[in-house]
mmCIF file of C-alpha atoms in Angstrom:
data_model
loop_
_atom_site.group_PDB
_atom_site.id
_atom_site.type_symbol
_atom_site.label_atom_id
_atom_site.label_comp_id
_atom_site.label_asym_id
_atom_site.label_seq_id
_atom_site.Cartn_x
_atom_site.Cartn_y
_atom_site.Cartn_z
ATOM 1 C CA MET A 298 -29.425 46.657 71.331
ATOM 2 C CA THR A 299 -25.978 45.277 72.052
ATOM 3 C CA VAL A 300 -24.825 48.550 73.676
ATOM 4 C CA PRO A 301 -26.473 50.847 76.252
ATOM 5 C CA LEU A 302 -28.602 53.715 75.001
ATOM 6 C CA SER A 303 -28.496 57.237 76.445
ATOM 7 C CA ILE A 304 -29.934 60.622 75.522
ATOM 8 C CA LEU A 305 -28.448 64.017 74.698
ATOM 9 C CA ASP A 306 -31.204 66.495 75.531
ATOM 10 C CA LEU A 307 -30.557 69.753 73.691
ATOM 11 C CA ALA A 308 -33.439 71.426 75.593
ATOM 12 C CA THR A 309 -34.659 72.763 72.270
ATOM 13 C CA ILE A 310 -37.097 75.664 72.300
ATOM 14 C CA GLY A 311 -39.427 74.782 69.463
ATOM 15 C CA LYS A 312 -41.359 77.129 67.239
ATOM 16 C CA ASP A 313 -44.138 78.788 69.275
ATOM 17 C CA GLU A 314 -42.764 77.209 72.487
ATOM 18 C CA THR A 315 -41.482 79.114 75.534
ATOM 19 C CA VAL A 316 -38.279 78.561 77.491
ATOM 20 C CA ARG A 317 -40.364 77.296 80.409
ATOM 21 C CA GLU A 318 -42.090 74.766 78.180
ATOM 22 C CA SER A 319 -38.699 73.555 76.967
ATOM 23 C CA LEU A 320 -37.347 73.140 80.512
ATOM 24 C CA ASP A 321 -40.511 71.424 81.701
ATOM 25 C CA GLY A 322 -40.120 69.143 78.689
ATOM 26 C CA SER A 323 -36.575 68.281 79.791
ATOM 27 C CA VAL A 324 -37.897 67.140 83.156
ATOM 28 C CA ARG A 325 -40.555 65.004 81.496
ATOM 29 C CA LEU A 326 -37.999 63.580 79.072
ATOM 30 C CA ALA A 327 -35.619 62.542 81.876
ATOM 31 C CA GLN A 328 -38.464 60.982 83.850
ATOM 32 C CA LEU A 329 -39.558 59.030 80.781
ATOM 33 C CA ALA A 330 -35.976 57.969 80.028
ATOM 34 C CA GLU A 331 -35.623 56.764 83.624
ATOM 35 C CA ASP A 332 -38.837 54.751 83.407
ATOM 36 C CA LEU A 333 -37.804 53.184 80.105
ATOM 37 C CA GLY A 334 -34.292 52.200 81.180
ATOM 38 C CA TYR A 335 -32.004 54.610 79.312
ATOM 39 C CA ARG A 336 -28.562 54.808 80.948
ATOM 40 C CA ARG A 337 -28.061 58.574 81.182
ATOM 41 C CA VAL A 338 -29.235 61.990 79.991
ATOM 42 C CA TRP A 339 -26.738 64.719 79.210
ATOM 43 C CA TYR A 340 -27.163 68.447 78.579
ATOM 44 C CA ALA A 341 -24.819 70.687 76.603
ATOM 45 C CA GLU A 342 -23.532 74.180 77.322
ATOM 46 C CA HIS A 343 -24.500 76.609 74.550
ATOM 47 C CA HIS A 344 -24.746 80.381 74.769
ATOM 48 C CA ASN A 345 -26.609 83.079 72.854
ATOM 49 C CA MET A 346 -28.672 80.516 70.953
ATOM 50 C CA PRO A 347 -32.399 81.370 71.011
ATOM 51 C CA SER A 348 -33.392 77.776 70.273
ATOM 52 C CA ILE A 349 -31.462 76.058 73.129
ATOM 53 C CA ALA A 350 -32.325 76.387 76.846
ATOM 54 C CA SER A 351 -29.420 74.490 78.456
ATOM 55 C CA SER A 352 -26.954 77.384 78.808
ATOM 56 C CA ALA A 353 -26.896 77.167 82.634
ATOM 57 C CA THR A 354 -26.056 73.484 82.413
ATOM 58 C CA SER A 355 -25.379 72.665 86.059
ATOM 59 C CA VAL A 356 -28.568 74.464 87.136
ATOM 60 C CA LEU A 357 -30.621 72.424 84.684
ATOM 61 C CA ILE A 358 -28.987 69.191 85.892
ATOM 62 C CA ALA A 359 -29.856 70.089 89.494
ATOM 63 C CA HIS A 360 -33.459 70.815 88.553
ATOM 64 C CA VAL A 361 -33.893 67.548 86.679
ATOM 65 C CA ALA A 362 -32.039 65.489 89.302
ATOM 66 C CA ALA A 363 -34.418 66.720 92.001
ATOM 67 C CA GLN A 364 -37.347 65.343 89.997
ATOM 68 C CA THR A 365 -35.862 61.952 89.059
ATOM 69 C CA LYS A 366 -34.603 59.088 91.199
ATOM 70 C CA SER A 367 -31.972 56.912 89.583
ATOM 71 C CA ILE A 368 -30.987 57.854 86.029
ATOM 72 C CA ARG A 369 -27.509 59.306 85.547
ATOM 73 C CA LEU A 370 -27.452 62.971 84.563
ATOM 74 C CA GLY A 371 -24.598 65.122 83.399
ATOM 75 C CA ALA A 372 -22.994 67.629 81.117
ATOM 76 C CA GLY A 373 -22.347 66.676 77.556
ATOM 77 C CA GLY A 374 -20.641 68.950 78.011
ATOM 78 C CA ILE A 375 -19.240 71.839 79.951
ATOM 79 C CA MET A 376 -17.085 73.965 77.650
ATOM 80 C CA LEU A 377 -14.159 74.224 80.027
ATOM 81 C CA PRO A 378 -12.354 77.119 78.284
ATOM 82 C CA ASN A 379 -15.319 79.286 79.362
ATOM 83 C CA HIS A 380 -14.670 78.580 83.052
ATOM 84 C CA ALA A 381 -12.059 78.314 85.760
ATOM 85 C CA PRO A 382 -11.780 74.674 86.870
ATOM 86 C CA LEU A 383 -12.443 75.390 90.562
ATOM 87 C CA PRO A 384 -16.079 76.631 90.277
ATOM 88 C CA ILE A 385 -16.900 73.751 87.916
ATOM 89 C CA ALA A 386 -15.514 71.324 90.517
ATOM 90 C CA GLU A 387 -17.631 73.025 93.173
ATOM 91 C CA GLN A 388 -20.778 72.920 91.037
ATOM 92 C CA PHE A 389 -20.460 69.274 90.091
ATOM 93 C CA GLY A 390 -19.197 68.351 93.539
ATOM 94 C CA THR A 391 -22.401 69.866 94.904
ATOM 95 C CA LEU A 392 -24.484 67.900 92.395
ATOM 96 C CA GLU A 393 -22.721 64.639 93.279
ATOM 97 C CA THR A 394 -23.116 65.302 97.003
ATOM 98 C CA LEU A 395 -26.850 65.886 96.614
ATOM 99 C CA HIS A 396 -27.367 63.055 94.104
ATOM 100 C CA PRO A 397 -24.625 60.502 94.807
ATOM 101 C CA GLY A 398 -23.687 58.096 92.048
ATOM 102 C CA ARG A 399 -25.756 59.876 89.414
ATOM 103 C CA ILE A 400 -23.610 62.715 88.041
ATOM 104 C CA ASP A 401 -21.323 62.775 84.968
ATOM 105 C CA LEU A 402 -19.071 65.603 83.815
ATOM 106 C CA GLY A 403 -18.293 65.732 80.115
ATOM 107 C CA LEU A 404 -15.735 68.354 79.080
ATOM 108 C CA GLY A 405 -15.364 70.100 75.750
ATOM 109 C CA ARG A 406 -12.706 72.372 74.316
ATOM 110 C CA ALA A 407 -14.936 74.441 72.003
ATOM 111 C CA PRO A 408 -16.451 77.728 73.228
ATOM 112 C CA GLY A 409 -20.067 76.719 72.570
ATOM 113 C CA SER A 410 -20.700 80.204 71.230
ATOM 114 C CA ASP A 411 -19.604 82.770 68.644
ATOM 115 C CA GLN A 412 -16.901 85.440 68.901
ATOM 116 C CA GLN A 413 -19.273 88.148 70.143
ATOM 117 C CA THR A 414 -20.627 85.896 72.867
ATOM 118 C CA MET A 415 -17.137 84.820 73.831
ATOM 119 C CA ARG A 416 -16.256 88.459 74.508
ATOM 120 C CA ALA A 417 -19.463 88.927 76.483
ATOM 121 C CA MET A 418 -18.423 86.031 78.711
ATOM 122 C CA ARG A 419 -15.060 87.689 79.426
ATOM 123 C CA ARG A 420 -13.372 84.626 77.931
ATOM 124 C CA ASP A 421 -9.684 84.695 77.040
ATOM 125 C CA PRO A 422 -9.456 83.748 73.333
ATOM 126 C CA MET A 423 -6.361 81.685 74.156
ATOM 127 C CA SER A 424 -7.955 79.704 77.011
ATOM 128 C CA ALA A 425 -8.590 76.667 74.812
ATOM 129 C CA GLU A 426 -4.808 76.220 74.599
ATOM 130 C CA THR A 427 -4.672 75.194 78.275
ATOM 131 C CA PHE A 428 -7.542 72.691 78.041
ATOM 132 C CA PRO A 429 -5.405 69.627 78.950
ATOM 133 C CA GLN A 430 -3.969 71.380 81.998
ATOM 134 C CA ASP A 431 -7.429 72.602 83.021
ATOM 135 C CA VAL A 432 -8.810 69.055 82.816
ATOM 136 C CA LEU A 433 -6.056 67.838 85.121
ATOM 137 C CA GLU A 434 -6.619 70.715 87.545
ATOM 138 C CA LEU A 435 -10.356 69.954 87.633
ATOM 139 C CA GLN A 436 -9.686 66.253 88.128
ATOM 140 C CA GLY A 437 -7.386 67.067 91.037
ATOM 141 C CA TYR A 438 -10.103 69.029 92.814
ATOM 142 C CA LEU A 439 -12.652 66.219 92.391
ATOM 143 C CA THR A 440 -10.329 63.418 93.489
ATOM 144 C CA GLY A 441 -8.964 65.330 96.479
ATOM 145 C CA ASN A 442 -5.506 65.670 94.956
ATOM 146 C CA SER A 443 -5.447 69.395 94.248
ATOM 147 C CA ARG A 444 -2.698 70.599 91.930
ATOM 148 C CA ILE A 445 -2.771 74.046 93.532
ATOM 149 C CA ALA A 446 -1.372 74.111 97.052
ATOM 150 C CA GLY A 447 -3.855 75.196 99.670
ATOM 151 C CA VAL A 448 -6.862 75.186 97.322
ATOM 152 C CA ASP A 449 -9.618 72.570 97.575
ATOM 153 C CA ALA A 450 -13.122 72.327 96.151
ATOM 154 C CA THR A 451 -15.815 72.321 98.837
ATOM 155 C CA PRO A 452 -18.107 70.630 97.887
ATOM 156 C CA GLY A 453 -16.183 68.567 95.386
ATOM 157 C CA LYS A 454 -13.107 67.209 97.119
ATOM 158 C CA GLY A 455 -13.179 63.413 97.091
ATOM 159 C CA THR A 456 -16.465 63.139 95.176
ATOM 160 C CA ASN A 457 -14.665 61.560 92.196
ATOM 161 C CA VAL A 458 -17.241 62.757 89.693
ATOM 162 C CA PRO A 459 -16.383 60.777 86.528
ATOM 163 C CA LEU A 460 -14.930 62.859 83.708
ATOM 164 C CA TYR A 461 -15.538 62.323 79.991
ATOM 165 C CA ILE A 462 -13.668 64.029 77.165
ATOM 166 C CA LEU A 463 -15.876 65.237 74.325
ATOM 167 C CA GLY A 464 -14.615 65.873 70.847
ATOM 168 C CA SER A 465 -15.004 65.794 67.099
ATOM 169 C CA SER A 466 -11.335 65.556 66.136
ATOM 170 C CA LEU A 467 -8.177 63.653 66.927
ATOM 171 C CA PHE A 468 -7.173 66.191 69.583
ATOM 172 C CA GLY A 469 -9.866 65.110 72.038
ATOM 173 C CA ALA A 470 -9.387 61.449 71.171
ATOM 174 C CA LYS A 471 -5.675 61.547 71.906
ATOM 175 C CA LEU A 472 -6.171 63.550 75.108
ATOM 176 C CA ALA A 473 -8.807 61.126 76.403
ATOM 177 C CA ALA A 474 -6.484 58.232 75.582
ATOM 178 C CA ALA A 475 -3.494 59.822 77.317
ATOM 179 C CA LEU A 476 -5.499 60.612 80.467
ATOM 180 C CA GLY A 477 -7.303 57.270 80.539
ATOM 181 C CA LEU A 478 -10.758 58.838 80.352
ATOM 182 C CA PRO A 479 -13.895 57.824 78.441
ATOM 183 C CA TYR A 480 -14.324 59.523 75.063
ATOM 184 C CA SER A 481 -17.554 60.822 73.568
ATOM 185 C CA PHE A 482 -17.495 61.673 69.873
ATOM 186 C CA ALA A 483 -19.877 64.335 68.523
ATOM 187 C CA SER A 484 -20.936 62.392 65.433
ATOM 188 C CA HIS A 485 -24.475 63.758 65.801
ATOM 189 C CA PHE A 486 -23.340 67.081 64.308
ATOM 190 C CA SER A 487 -19.676 66.764 63.250
ATOM 191 C CA PRO A 488 -19.207 63.266 61.837
ATOM 192 C CA ALA A 489 -16.194 63.615 59.538
ATOM 193 C CA ALA A 490 -13.433 62.301 61.823
ATOM 194 C CA LEU A 491 -15.465 59.598 63.597
ATOM 195 C CA HIS A 492 -13.494 56.558 62.478
ATOM 196 C CA ASP A 493 -10.046 58.118 62.743
ATOM 197 C CA ALA A 494 -10.740 59.556 66.199
ATOM 198 C CA VAL A 495 -12.181 56.358 67.661
ATOM 199 C CA ALA A 496 -9.342 54.298 66.199
ATOM 200 C CA ALA A 497 -6.720 56.669 67.615
ATOM 201 C CA TYR A 498 -8.381 56.654 71.025
ATOM 202 C CA ARG A 499 -8.531 52.861 71.238
ATOM 203 C CA ARG A 500 -4.985 52.474 69.925
ATOM 204 C CA GLU A 501 -3.385 54.987 72.311
ATOM 205 C CA PHE A 502 -5.495 54.450 75.450
ATOM 206 C CA GLN A 503 -3.588 54.337 78.761
ATOM 207 C CA PRO A 504 -5.409 52.846 81.792
ATOM 208 C CA SER A 505 -6.108 55.164 84.717
ATOM 209 C CA GLU A 506 -7.662 55.058 88.178
ATOM 210 C CA GLN A 507 -11.011 56.006 86.637
ATOM 211 C CA LEU A 508 -10.957 53.629 83.664
ATOM 212 C CA ALA A 509 -9.166 50.359 82.933
ATOM 213 C CA GLU A 510 -10.175 49.962 79.280
ATOM 214 C CA PRO A 511 -11.208 52.395 76.529
ATOM 215 C CA TYR A 512 -14.849 53.408 76.457
ATOM 216 C CA VAL A 513 -16.425 55.149 73.476
ATOM 217 C CA ILE A 514 -19.767 56.954 73.433
ATOM 218 C CA ALA A 515 -20.920 57.965 69.938
ATOM 219 C CA GLY A 516 -23.544 60.614 69.257
ATOM 220 C CA VAL A 517 -26.341 59.951 66.775
ATOM 221 C CA ASN A 518 -29.592 61.723 65.907
ATOM 222 C CA ALA A 519 -33.000 60.077 65.904
ATOM 223 C CA ILE A 520 -36.575 60.915 65.004
ATOM 224 C CA ALA A 521 -38.923 58.014 65.690
ATOM 225 C CA ALA A 522 -42.608 58.459 64.900
ATOM 226 C CA ASP A 523 -45.690 56.317 64.437
ATOM 227 C CA SER A 524 -45.344 56.551 60.665
ATOM 228 C CA ASN A 525 -42.436 57.040 58.304
ATOM 229 C CA GLU A 526 -44.249 59.984 56.683
ATOM 230 C CA ASP A 527 -44.540 61.790 60.017
ATOM 231 C CA ALA A 528 -40.887 61.143 60.861
ATOM 232 C CA GLN A 529 -39.701 62.407 57.473
ATOM 233 C CA ALA A 530 -41.850 65.548 57.794
ATOM 234 C CA GLN A 531 -40.299 66.232 61.210
ATOM 235 C CA PHE A 532 -36.827 65.681 59.782
ATOM 236 C CA GLN A 533 -37.464 68.257 57.081
ATOM 237 C CA MET A 534 -38.489 70.754 59.768
ATOM 238 C CA VAL A 535 -35.218 70.035 61.565
ATOM 239 C CA ARG A 536 -33.240 70.663 58.371
ATOM 240 C CA ARG A 537 -35.047 73.963 57.850
ATOM 241 C CA ALA A 538 -34.268 75.013 61.410
ATOM 242 C CA ARG A 539 -30.582 74.268 60.784
ATOM 243 C CA VAL A 540 -30.681 76.566 57.764
ATOM 244 C CA GLY A 541 -31.898 79.398 59.957
ATOM 245 C CA LEU A 542 -29.288 78.635 62.593
ATOM 246 C CA LEU A 543 -26.380 78.482 60.148
ATOM 247 C CA PHE A 544 -27.324 81.072 57.548
ATOM 248 C CA GLY A 545 -30.041 83.244 59.099
ATOM 249 C CA ARG A 546 -27.919 85.893 60.824
ATOM 250 C CA GLY A 547 -31.021 87.466 62.312
ATOM 251 C CA ARG A 548 -33.415 86.854 59.418
ATOM 252 C CA LYS A 549 -36.142 84.237 59.278
ATOM 253 C CA PHE A 550 -36.564 81.967 56.287
ATOM 254 C CA THR A 551 -39.885 80.805 54.942
ATOM 255 C CA ASP A 552 -40.177 77.060 54.402
ATOM 256 C CA GLU A 553 -39.801 77.630 50.671
ATOM 257 C CA GLU A 554 -36.645 79.726 51.141
ATOM 258 C CA ALA A 555 -35.143 77.170 53.525
ATOM 259 C CA ASP A 556 -35.843 74.367 51.061
ATOM 260 C CA MET A 557 -34.084 76.330 48.324
ATOM 261 C CA VAL A 558 -31.018 76.700 50.544
ATOM 262 C CA LEU A 559 -31.084 72.979 51.315
ATOM 263 C CA GLU A 560 -31.040 72.222 47.598
ATOM 264 C CA SER A 561 -28.087 74.554 46.990
ATOM 265 C CA PRO A 562 -24.378 73.711 47.440
ATOM 266 C CA GLN A 563 -24.462 75.506 50.812
ATOM 267 C CA GLY A 564 -27.206 73.156 51.911
ATOM 268 C CA GLN A 565 -24.834 70.224 51.697
ATOM 269 C CA HIS A 566 -23.276 71.444 54.938
ATOM 270 C CA VAL A 567 -26.600 70.836 56.689
ATOM 271 C CA GLU A 568 -26.843 67.377 55.169
ATOM 272 C CA GLN A 569 -23.326 66.569 56.357
ATOM 273 C CA MET A 570 -24.151 67.701 59.902
ATOM 274 C CA VAL A 571 -27.117 65.314 60.112
ATOM 275 C CA LYS A 572 -25.375 62.479 58.276
ATOM 276 C CA TYR A 573 -25.914 60.075 61.160
ATOM 277 C CA THR A 574 -29.660 60.303 61.753
ATOM 278 C CA ALA A 575 -32.153 57.498 62.304
ATOM 279 C CA VAL A 576 -35.520 58.537 60.888
ATOM 280 C CA GLY A 577 -38.730 56.559 60.599
ATOM 281 C CA THR A 578 -40.834 54.009 62.414
ATOM 282 C CA PRO A 579 -39.517 52.426 65.629
ATOM 283 C CA GLU A 580 -38.345 49.342 63.762
ATOM 284 C CA ALA A 581 -36.420 51.422 61.233
ATOM 285 C CA VAL A 582 -34.811 53.488 63.989
ATOM 286 C CA ARG A 583 -33.795 50.384 65.926
ATOM 287 C CA GLU A 584 -32.205 48.850 62.846
ATOM 288 C CA TYR A 585 -30.307 52.061 62.105
ATOM 289 C CA LEU A 586 -29.009 52.397 65.676
ATOM 290 C CA GLU A 587 -27.852 48.789 65.780
ATOM 291 C CA GLY A 588 -25.936 49.305 62.540
ATOM 292 C CA PHE A 589 -24.498 52.619 63.655
ATOM 293 C CA ALA A 590 -23.178 51.163 66.931
ATOM 294 C CA LYS A 591 -21.094 48.687 64.912
ATOM 295 C CA HIS A 592 -20.133 51.328 62.340
ATOM 296 C CA ALA A 593 -18.865 53.676 65.075
ATOM 297 C CA ASP A 594 -17.173 50.910 67.125
ATOM 298 C CA ALA A 595 -19.067 52.358 70.099
ATOM 299 C CA ASP A 596 -19.536 50.992 73.613
ATOM 300 C CA GLU A 597 -22.595 53.221 74.101
ATOM 301 C CA LEU A 598 -24.809 55.433 71.964
ATOM 302 C CA ILE A 599 -26.048 58.839 73.075
ATOM 303 C CA VAL A 600 -29.066 59.828 71.026
ATOM 304 C CA ALA A 601 -30.151 63.391 70.271
ATOM 305 C CA HIS A 602 -33.884 63.182 69.589
ATOM 306 C CA GLN A 603 -34.228 66.001 67.089
ATOM 307 C CA ALA A 604 -38.036 66.143 66.787
ATOM 308 C CA PRO A 605 -39.224 69.775 66.550
ATOM 309 C CA THR A 606 -41.568 69.916 69.591
ATOM 310 C CA VAL A 607 -41.484 68.671 73.168
ATOM 311 C CA GLU A 608 -44.335 66.236 72.593
ATOM 312 C CA GLN A 609 -42.732 64.838 69.444
ATOM 313 C CA ARG A 610 -39.404 64.376 71.257
ATOM 314 C CA LEU A 611 -41.102 62.533 74.085
ATOM 315 C CA ARG A 612 -42.818 60.263 71.582
ATOM 316 C CA SER A 613 -39.498 59.631 69.820
ATOM 317 C CA VAL A 614 -37.836 58.725 73.136
ATOM 318 C CA GLU A 615 -40.704 56.385 74.004
ATOM 319 C CA LEU A 616 -40.869 54.645 70.634
ATOM 320 C CA THR A 617 -37.102 54.236 70.437
ATOM 321 C CA GLY A 618 -36.890 52.838 73.948
ATOM 322 C CA GLN A 619 -39.626 50.335 73.233
ATOM 323 C CA ALA A 620 -38.127 49.330 69.897
ATOM 324 C CA VAL A 621 -34.684 48.556 71.305
ATOM 325 C CA GLY A 622 -36.068 46.589 74.224
ATOM 326 C CA LEU A 623 -35.783 49.074 77.083
ATOM 327 C CA VAL A 624 -39.443 48.740 78.049
ATOM 328 C CA THR A 625 -40.146 48.533 81.773
ATOM 329 C CA PRO A 626 -43.168 46.770 83.300
ATOM 330 C CA ALA A 627 -46.620 48.193 82.565
ATOM 331 C CA GLY A 628 -47.742 50.843 85.022
ATOM 332 C CA SER A 629 -44.277 52.179 85.788
ATOM 333 C CA ALA A 630 -44.521 55.119 83.406
ATOM 334 C CA ARG A 631 -45.267 58.505 84.965
#
């Protein structure tokens, strides 16, 4: 690979798996990624989603960091409109203090939930409108240059936790460019504006104390397996799960029903969401990722291994790492 490879761990709770099994799997995944030489692992804030266990994102990062040694860990991302900037600065300042040089803080503008959940979180529906100001306030706490007189983040002040702007539109791209921050595009589930957003970010980027030149991380899905048939079967299970997530509204689909939805016009939305997905043997996945890095004009790829179970995700991480040349010396694996 000509660019670094990282992982977006969605902490998926697979069919017939428990939350504890998912979280234990996240620890194992990060340990494996560390052994193989991946650059970082990120976790995303989602709420009221029965298939995702990373809702308490900073807690999960702390748990994984305590059981790894060197790999960077972070939020990809914290949905800042759900929070006041000060407690986020304190949380990530604590993480950086305990695990210096290993913590990233990606920030998103979306709620990471539905309208009902937003109300349950006591979130102001208009809070997304102040996202740029909230980013600056948060940055001030972490750099020790608080924008609110008499208020500092302890821990947090002076930790300089690096910030990343996440997005799937030109809004995030232009904000990241204006603030001189790295930009991570969510092409693993919302690919439509990839080229326009990356181009706008690179064109409008203004250097900052954190970053001298633009830096793009592009999201991409992957399912690597020992055979193409196995990988394709896993991918079909992932598509079916997306049908339940998008159209279920409390009901469960049989495989036959889910396949019918996938073949309908509504199913094209699922296909669009997983447009950028590497599926197959390790060699096929490596070839896809190399091509996608050029296609996305990315400085780094962050890969969401979408295999349905913990064991299948671990195998996908291992096979992908080996295929792209991240293999560490024999005997180093846990």
